[in-house]
Every structure is written in structure tokens, then in C-alpha cells.
Amino acid sequence: MSTYQGYPHRLDVRHMSTPPPSDEEHFFITTPIFYVNASPHLGHLYSAVTADCLHRYKLLQGFKSKFSTGTDEHGLKIQQAAESAGKDPLIFCTDVSERFKRLFVQCNISYTDYIRTSDPVHRRAVERFWTVLQDKGLIYKGSYEGWYSMQDESFLTPSQVADALDSSGKDIKISLDSGHKVEWMKEENYMFRLSAFRRPLLAWLRGNPGAIQPERFYQDVLQWLQEELPDLSVSRQRSRLQWGVPVPGDPQQTVYVWLDALVNYLTVAGYPDAHAQWWSSAHHVIGKDILKFHAIYWPAFLLGAGLPPPRTICVHSHWTVGGKKMSKSVGNVVDPVEKSGRFGTDGLRYFLLRQGVPDSDCDYNDAKVLKVLNAELADSLGGLLNRCTAPALNPAQRYPPFCPELFAAGSGGRATADDWRLLEAVHGLPAVVGRHYETLHAYKALEAVGGCVRLTNGFVQRHAPWKLDRGDEGDRRWLDTLLHVALECLRTYGLLLQPAVPETAHRLLCRLGVGPGERSWSALSFLPRARGMACPFEGRALGADCGLLFSRLEPLDTDDRKPKRTLKRA
């Protein structure tokens, strides 16, 4: 009898990182809506892939998940860009918004809702939200005088501004947060009583220590809240800004672009109509550069309107090139459309999720992409699948039977201590991966999967099944058992990789003959035969061989600047 029966059943759904949902459990994940002043860059895609990975994970768990993204289209910067291009603002915004849509389709971003702030349904939500705040006495007419960054569409206090020189050597003031130029502005507009919300915000955060993740960003917000909050200007004079939502009841003013933009999350949830079911399960994925807007202004607006803040605000850091922030002026902006065409949809997704660390900035270069994809997808995972499904080892092209007696640790068994360590690692893998997906640490989830893939390759190499004698019944049964274990490992990896690299996981599972109805998180029952249970795949025909799981990439060809793909099997 296999000693594996004594192991805890860690793959049972009762022991998953998140309990299985009820029939009515909802999950709402959002990216920021992206500003249409320029084409999408790698950072935009990273936000989208991060949210998409969590959305797909929740669907696999059985949740009813909503995933929204879209474009932020109002503001003075867009108005001026459209004027410079000689285009109507809506036509200008539509052109850029479509570029984001095409990128998301190309990179398999499975959003359920795509919102534009120019949509009429969103304007209705903004007008209602404004009216609620105004009726509660939280918006008043006043005069704003202070620093304003047009690039950031942001008002700044004197402590957030520093002296600098522009390219011509002229003295200017800049934002300490972004480095963008700021100008002194004085105008009559509407103010939001942000000063009244410092204590409520502190109470919210201290009562919900997981509301902002990772921890370092939670601490940043607590630090900001140690100082008094000034009231916030929430409109601009219509004479200066025409491209935006007019203030309800005052057509001479335009709603501040950030108040307008943040309400998009409520719009998608159904506001001002039935929205509580979705809004109560809202989770935001944002870049660290917009943390203050999402962790101070937005929760204050929501509390003021009598609505709860989002469940979590998940913050990620930036992608750099050569250690420098991506910038059009520097010429180091990475085009995700080009890179996904070069490295494949799943290739770019895998790299971003595998290398992206939420707590700190990550550096991009093509050589690193090639190294990661070749080592982990092409060689390690792809090589394992090719080897274990090759006709030379599996001429029947079936999921072979498992022999518990031969895998026993006692007399007559051929399994080694290293084999048992492999089984234990893969058995506990779903809980580890699920926990990391849940906290948006996809890099740790993929690292854990990759470690088990390497252990499985070591298992196959250690026992060298190609050296066994098929004419000997004992060797034949042991060969079948080895392949059964390896295929069960591969099936587990395929199921776990679905949120990160859906196309690659689909090909892997199809090759193993795993049907669409056998790919949910609850299907993660690893090696049931070792626990005396039936395996539904044993004896089943493998799926069609559709070639390499992931083609190995060669260094860039200097003629066409595209990597060559090696088509020879691993």
C-alpha cells in the first residue's frame, strides 16, 4: 500500500486558499481607466494582465466575476491634444481608445466591461454622484488658489512642489511626485470638503489593514494622513475646460477630471441604479503613481456619498528600461503591441507576470524576455510535455495506468525519497498558487509552478523510462506508472497556469485529453490513484499532437529585428 495515503488531502477544495463561492458570490476587479493622451505602453498592459489573471482565477473558482477596464477621455490635456491634432475631441479619443481595445484583444485580456468616460451612461452616473455630494453639503462654491499640474490633472500643496530648471535653463516649479511642470492657478470653482475626511479615512484603514496592498503602500497612505487634508477643487471654469461633464445646475463649470474618472468604477457596477451587489465586492488594480487619488480622494468621495470604499486597492510598481522611467522624450517607451507580436501573447503575459514584483520597479529588456521564456516555457514545461507524450515512450497515446504497489515505499516498490518529495510538492501546489494569485503575487505563483516543473523533469530523468524493457511486465508497469505520475503533474500545471497563460494552458490540457468541463479549480485532485481513488483519465486517449507547446526563441535577427523561432522538438 502506498504511503501517500497518509498525506493530508491538501488538494481537497475545503483546503483551498479561498473557500469555494456560493452560487451568488460576486467578484468585481478593475484596472484604472487609461488616459488617451498617448498610445498604450507596457505599464498599461501590465495593469490589465494583472487584473485579468485574478479575474480568470476567480472564474475557475466558480465566482461570478466582473472585470472592467477602459479609457479616461476628459480633461484639459485631451482638449488641447485634440486641438493640436485638428480633430473633434470625441473622434480623437475614439481613435486612441480603439488602440487600447486592439491591444487587449491581442493580449487576451478577458474584460467583461469596457468603459469610456465619454459614454452617456457614465455622464449620468457622474451627475448623480455630484448631486449626492452637493446635497449632503460636501461641495461648496469657493475660490481656489494654488499649484496645478496639467500633465497630472492634479492640484498640489506647496509641500508637494519644488524648484527646477526647464530644458532652456529657465526657473520653473515641478511636482515632487511626478516631476511635471506646475503652474500657479487662481479661479472660482467648486470645492469638496476633503478636510472633513482625514479621521474617517484613518478609521477605515486601521479597521481594514488589508485594504491597500502591498503593505508598503498601505504605510505610505497612513503617513500622508498624518497631515491635515486641504479641501479639494473639484471643478474647472468652463471657459478653460469645455471637454468634460458640466457641473449639474452650473453650466459655467466642468467637473474635475479625477472626480469624473473615478466614478467609472461605480458606473460599471450599475450606479446610480442597482449597484450594491457588484460594488460590495470591488477590487482595484492601480499603478503606484495614482495611489493618492485612489486611496485618499476616492474613498473620501465614497464615504461622503454614503458608499463603502473598495474592498482592496492593489498597487503595483512601474516598468523601467535601463533603470529609467519610460518616456517619449528619452525614446525608451516599450510598445506592447510590437512585443506581443514578437514574443507571442502568452510569452509577453508570462514574462510580465513572472518578473513583475508589485513592491518595486522592474526593468525590461528583450534579452531577459528570451531567457525567461526559453528556460521556463519552451525548455522546462514544453520539453516535459513533449517527452512524456512522445510516441517512443507512449506508443498507445493514452493516459497509462498507475500501479500503487510499484510506487510503494516498502518491499517491491521502486519509488525513491525524491519521488515522494515531488508528490508532496505537487499535492500542496494548488494552495500555494491560489494564495499568491489571490494577493496578486503572480510572480510567486509562477515561481512555485516552475519549481515543481523542474522537480518533475528531474523525476523523469532520474528514472529514464526510455531505458526500461517493454517486454518485461514489471518494467512495463513501472514505465506506465512513471508516465502516469508525470502526466498528472502536467495536468496540475496546466490547470494552475490557466489564469496566467490561457492559450498555452489550453494546448497543454488538450494534449492530455482534459475536457473543458474538467478544468475548474475544484478539478485539482492530484494523483487520486495513489490515495486508492479512481482516476477519470486513466486509459483515456491523449489529445491530438499539435506541435510544440511553446516555440523556443532565438536571439534577434539583425536583418528584421525579430527573434527566430526554433521548430525542432526539445
Tab-separated table of C-alpha atoms in Angstrom, residues 126-364:
chain	number	residue	atom	x	y	z
A	126	VAL	CA	-21.213	61.447	-12.563
A	127	GLU	CA	-24.117	63.884	-12.436
A	128	ARG	CA	-25.906	61.774	-9.837
A	129	PHE	CA	-22.770	61.308	-7.718
A	130	TRP	CA	-22.061	65.059	-7.774
A	131	THR	CA	-25.640	65.847	-6.771
A	132	VAL	CA	-25.493	63.449	-3.823
A	133	LEU	CA	-22.288	65.058	-2.530
A	134	GLN	CA	-23.684	68.538	-3.036
A	135	ASP	CA	-26.981	67.723	-1.328
A	136	LYS	CA	-25.004	66.479	1.691
A	137	GLY	CA	-23.242	69.838	1.931
A	138	LEU	CA	-19.857	68.391	0.925
A	139	ILE	CA	-19.436	70.543	-2.196
A	140	TYR	CA	-19.432	74.326	-1.940
A	141	LYS	CA	-18.584	77.258	-4.226
A	142	GLY	CA	-15.230	78.774	-3.392
A	143	SER	CA	-12.034	80.194	-4.771
A	144	TYR	CA	-9.016	78.023	-5.405
A	145	GLU	CA	-5.544	79.496	-5.476
A	146	GLY	CA	-2.507	77.232	-5.708
A	147	TRP	CA	-0.323	74.983	-7.841
A	148	TYR	CA	-1.765	72.849	-10.626
A	149	SER	CA	-0.127	70.244	-12.880
A	150	MET	CA	-1.841	69.997	-16.233
A	151	GLN	CA	0.127	66.813	-17.070
A	152	ASP	CA	-1.178	65.084	-13.954
A	153	GLU	CA	-4.530	66.926	-13.894
A	154	SER	CA	-3.693	67.410	-10.232
A	155	PHE	CA	-3.836	70.175	-7.604
A	156	LEU	CA	-0.808	70.363	-5.317
A	157	THR	CA	0.049	71.850	-1.937
A	158	PRO	CA	3.235	73.944	-1.504
A	159	SER	CA	4.964	70.964	0.181
A	160	GLN	CA	4.407	68.908	-2.996
A	161	VAL	CA	6.219	71.422	-5.225
A	162	ALA	CA	9.931	72.075	-5.788
A	163	ASP	CA	12.146	74.428	-7.814
A	164	ALA	CA	13.727	73.177	-11.032
A	165	LEU	CA	15.096	74.283	-14.391
A	166	ASP	CA	13.458	73.540	-17.731
A	167	SER	CA	15.392	72.481	-20.862
A	168	SER	CA	16.252	76.093	-21.659
A	169	GLY	CA	17.554	76.798	-18.151
A	170	LYS	CA	14.515	78.774	-17.052
A	171	ASP	CA	13.367	78.557	-13.430
A	172	ILE	CA	10.148	76.540	-13.055
A	173	LYS	CA	8.164	74.743	-10.378
A	174	ILE	CA	7.607	70.976	-10.622
A	175	SER	CA	5.600	68.296	-8.836
A	176	LEU	CA	7.742	66.286	-6.424
A	177	ASP	CA	5.650	63.198	-7.177
A	178	SER	CA	5.791	63.188	-10.986
A	179	GLY	CA	8.434	65.744	-11.954
A	180	HIS	CA	5.957	67.512	-14.238
A	181	LYS	CA	5.799	71.287	-14.507
A	182	VAL	CA	3.202	73.052	-12.359
A	183	GLU	CA	1.627	76.483	-12.712
A	184	TRP	CA	0.021	78.871	-10.251
A	185	MET	CA	-3.722	78.946	-10.739
A	186	LYS	CA	-6.415	81.143	-9.264
A	187	GLU	CA	-10.061	80.691	-10.172
A	188	GLU	CA	-13.519	80.413	-8.720
A	189	ASN	CA	-14.787	76.844	-8.696
A	190	TYR	CA	-16.352	74.179	-6.509
A	191	MET	CA	-14.553	72.644	-3.546
A	192	PHE	CA	-15.008	69.252	-1.852
A	193	ARG	CA	-14.685	69.196	1.947
A	194	LEU	CA	-11.782	66.748	1.936
A	195	SER	CA	-10.584	68.254	5.224
A	196	ALA	CA	-13.511	66.577	6.995
A	197	PHE	CA	-12.373	63.080	5.978
A	198	ARG	CA	-8.920	62.633	7.500
A	199	ARG	CA	-10.221	60.845	10.599
A	200	PRO	CA	-12.803	58.709	8.741
A	201	LEU	CA	-10.097	57.628	6.293
A	202	LEU	CA	-7.743	56.719	9.139
A	203	ALA	CA	-10.521	54.753	10.833
A	204	TRP	CA	-11.247	52.894	7.581
A	205	LEU	CA	-7.619	51.969	7.025
A	206	ARG	CA	-6.905	50.965	10.614
A	207	GLY	CA	-10.026	48.830	10.625
A	208	ASN	CA	-9.061	47.236	7.299
A	209	PRO	CA	-5.276	46.710	7.276
A	210	GLY	CA	-5.532	44.714	4.038
A	211	ALA	CA	-7.397	47.460	2.197
A	212	ILE	CA	-4.241	48.650	0.435
A	213	GLN	CA	-1.701	46.081	-0.737
A	214	PRO	CA	1.259	45.571	-0.627
A	215	GLU	CA	1.967	46.726	2.925
A	216	ARG	CA	4.483	49.424	1.937
A	217	PHE	CA	1.778	51.365	0.069
A	218	TYR	CA	-0.635	50.994	2.976
A	219	GLN	CA	2.005	52.590	5.186
A	220	ASP	CA	2.541	55.395	2.642
A	221	VAL	CA	-1.140	56.331	2.803
A	222	LEU	CA	-1.163	56.250	6.609
A	223	GLN	CA	1.817	58.607	6.530
A	224	TRP	CA	0.038	61.023	4.184
A	225	LEU	CA	-2.895	61.078	6.566
A	226	GLN	CA	-0.749	62.266	9.459
A	227	GLU	CA	-1.113	65.761	7.989
A	228	GLU	CA	-4.320	67.747	7.639
A	229	LEU	CA	-6.042	67.420	4.270
A	230	PRO	CA	-6.902	70.645	2.434
A	231	ASP	CA	-10.256	70.910	0.698
A	232	LEU	CA	-10.058	69.794	-2.914
A	233	SER	CA	-11.040	71.757	-6.006
A	234	VAL	CA	-13.498	69.555	-7.942
A	235	SER	CA	-14.337	71.739	-10.943
A	236	ARG	CA	-12.747	73.959	-13.573
A	237	GLN	CA	-14.189	77.021	-15.249
A	238	ARG	CA	-15.998	76.066	-18.440
A	239	SER	CA	-14.251	78.889	-20.280
A	240	ARG	CA	-10.974	76.992	-19.759
A	241	LEU	CA	-12.235	73.411	-19.970
A	242	GLN	CA	-15.106	72.547	-22.284
A	243	TRP	CA	-14.270	68.861	-22.784
A	244	GLY	CA	-15.839	67.251	-19.745
A	245	VAL	CA	-19.054	66.798	-17.791
A	246	PRO	CA	-20.774	70.130	-16.965
A	247	VAL	CA	-21.447	70.665	-13.270
A	248	PRO	CA	-25.138	69.891	-12.619
A	249	GLY	CA	-27.003	73.198	-12.276
A	250	ASP	CA	-23.989	75.315	-13.265
A	251	PRO	CA	-23.050	75.096	-16.960
A	252	GLN	CA	-20.213	77.574	-16.371
A	253	GLN	CA	-18.199	74.885	-14.560
A	254	THR	CA	-16.829	71.474	-15.610
A	255	VAL	CA	-16.426	68.539	-13.219
A	256	TYR	CA	-12.789	67.917	-12.234
A	257	VAL	CA	-11.354	65.160	-14.403
A	258	TRP	CA	-10.334	62.904	-11.481
A	259	LEU	CA	-13.764	63.003	-9.837
A	260	ASP	CA	-15.260	62.245	-13.249
A	261	ALA	CA	-12.797	59.411	-13.906
A	262	LEU	CA	-13.039	57.689	-10.513
A	263	VAL	CA	-16.797	57.369	-10.770
A	264	ASN	CA	-16.241	54.980	-13.723
A	265	TYR	CA	-15.991	52.096	-11.242
A	266	LEU	CA	-19.467	52.868	-9.929
A	267	THR	CA	-20.809	53.275	-13.451
A	268	VAL	CA	-19.718	49.729	-14.316
A	269	ALA	CA	-21.261	48.436	-11.074
A	270	GLY	CA	-24.620	49.862	-12.182
A	271	TYR	CA	-24.742	53.184	-10.307
A	272	PRO	CA	-26.990	55.070	-9.751
A	273	ASP	CA	-29.381	52.135	-10.157
A	274	ALA	CA	-28.870	48.677	-8.637
A	275	HIS	CA	-25.146	48.504	-7.913
A	276	ALA	CA	-24.666	47.227	-4.337
A	277	GLN	CA	-24.133	43.587	-5.320
A	278	TRP	CA	-21.146	44.378	-7.506
A	279	TRP	CA	-19.818	47.370	-5.601
A	280	SER	CA	-19.622	45.433	-2.338
A	281	SER	CA	-17.045	43.141	-3.968
A	282	ALA	CA	-14.941	45.804	-5.757
A	283	HIS	CA	-11.154	45.428	-6.011
A	284	HIS	CA	-8.970	47.970	-7.826
A	285	VAL	CA	-5.640	47.290	-9.544
A	286	ILE	CA	-3.645	50.516	-9.958
A	287	GLY	CA	-0.127	51.808	-10.565
A	288	LYS	CA	1.671	53.461	-7.666
A	289	ASP	CA	1.617	56.859	-9.402
A	290	ILE	CA	-2.158	57.186	-8.869
A	291	LEU	CA	-2.252	55.868	-5.306
A	292	LYS	CA	-3.236	59.173	-3.690
A	293	PHE	CA	-6.227	59.612	-5.995
A	294	HIS	CA	-7.460	56.078	-5.259
A	295	ALA	CA	-6.553	55.759	-1.583
A	296	ILE	CA	-7.458	59.254	-0.321
A	297	TYR	CA	-9.677	61.186	-2.754
A	298	TRP	CA	-11.765	58.238	-3.956
A	299	PRO	CA	-12.567	56.710	-0.532
A	300	ALA	CA	-13.380	60.210	0.757
A	301	PHE	CA	-15.792	60.797	-2.132
A	302	LEU	CA	-17.406	57.406	-1.493
A	303	LEU	CA	-17.743	57.876	2.254
A	304	GLY	CA	-19.214	61.299	1.600
A	305	ALA	CA	-21.797	59.764	-0.739
A	306	GLY	CA	-22.700	57.117	1.831
A	307	LEU	CA	-20.984	54.288	-0.053
A	308	PRO	CA	-18.302	51.874	1.195
A	309	PRO	CA	-14.725	52.160	-0.096
A	310	PRO	CA	-13.454	49.336	-2.346
A	311	ARG	CA	-12.589	46.048	-0.682
A	312	THR	CA	-8.939	46.293	-1.728
A	313	ILE	CA	-6.693	48.626	-3.658
A	314	CYS	CA	-3.917	46.506	-5.154
A	315	VAL	CA	-0.933	48.632	-6.113
A	316	HIS	CA	1.890	47.734	-8.461
A	317	SER	CA	5.141	49.469	-9.246
A	318	HIS	CA	6.441	50.597	-12.638
A	319	TRP	CA	8.372	49.061	-15.512
A	320	THR	CA	11.622	50.793	-16.394
A	321	VAL	CA	14.106	50.423	-19.250
A	322	GLY	CA	17.773	50.550	-18.352
A	323	GLY	CA	16.737	51.628	-14.871
A	324	LYS	CA	14.983	54.723	-16.233
A	325	LYS	CA	11.304	55.557	-16.339
A	326	MET	CA	9.779	55.107	-19.794
A	327	SER	CA	9.474	58.433	-21.585
A	328	LYS	CA	8.776	59.536	-25.140
A	329	SER	CA	11.424	62.243	-24.809
A	330	VAL	CA	14.049	59.671	-23.771
A	331	GLY	CA	12.863	57.303	-26.507
A	332	ASN	CA	12.658	54.202	-24.310
A	333	VAL	CA	8.905	53.526	-24.364
A	334	VAL	CA	8.207	49.806	-24.872
A	335	ASP	CA	5.397	49.150	-27.359
A	336	PRO	CA	3.347	46.188	-26.064
A	337	VAL	CA	1.754	45.613	-29.468
A	338	GLU	CA	5.164	45.063	-31.038
A	339	LYS	CA	6.404	42.912	-28.145
A	340	SER	CA	3.336	40.667	-28.089
A	341	GLY	CA	3.783	40.143	-31.827
A	342	ARG	CA	7.447	39.322	-31.279
A	343	PHE	CA	7.214	37.036	-28.262
A	344	GLY	CA	3.634	35.795	-28.566
A	345	THR	CA	0.593	36.697	-26.497
A	346	ASP	CA	1.310	34.184	-23.748
A	347	GLY	CA	5.025	34.881	-23.941
A	348	LEU	CA	4.608	38.543	-23.045
A	349	ARG	CA	1.900	37.782	-20.468
A	350	TYR	CA	4.127	35.185	-18.802
A	351	PHE	CA	7.128	37.486	-18.690
A	352	LEU	CA	5.186	40.389	-17.162
A	353	LEU	CA	3.579	38.204	-14.513
A	354	ARG	CA	6.738	36.196	-13.827
A	355	GLN	CA	9.046	39.202	-13.486
A	356	GLY	CA	6.673	41.890	-12.234
A	357	VAL	CA	7.033	42.486	-8.484
A	358	PRO	CA	4.342	44.778	-7.007
A	359	ASP	CA	6.600	46.246	-4.312
A	360	SER	CA	9.401	47.528	-6.546
A	361	ASP	CA	10.059	48.718	-10.080
A	362	CYS	CA	11.005	46.098	-12.670
A	363	ASP	CA	13.369	46.559	-15.586
A	364	TYR	CA	12.513	45.427	-19.098
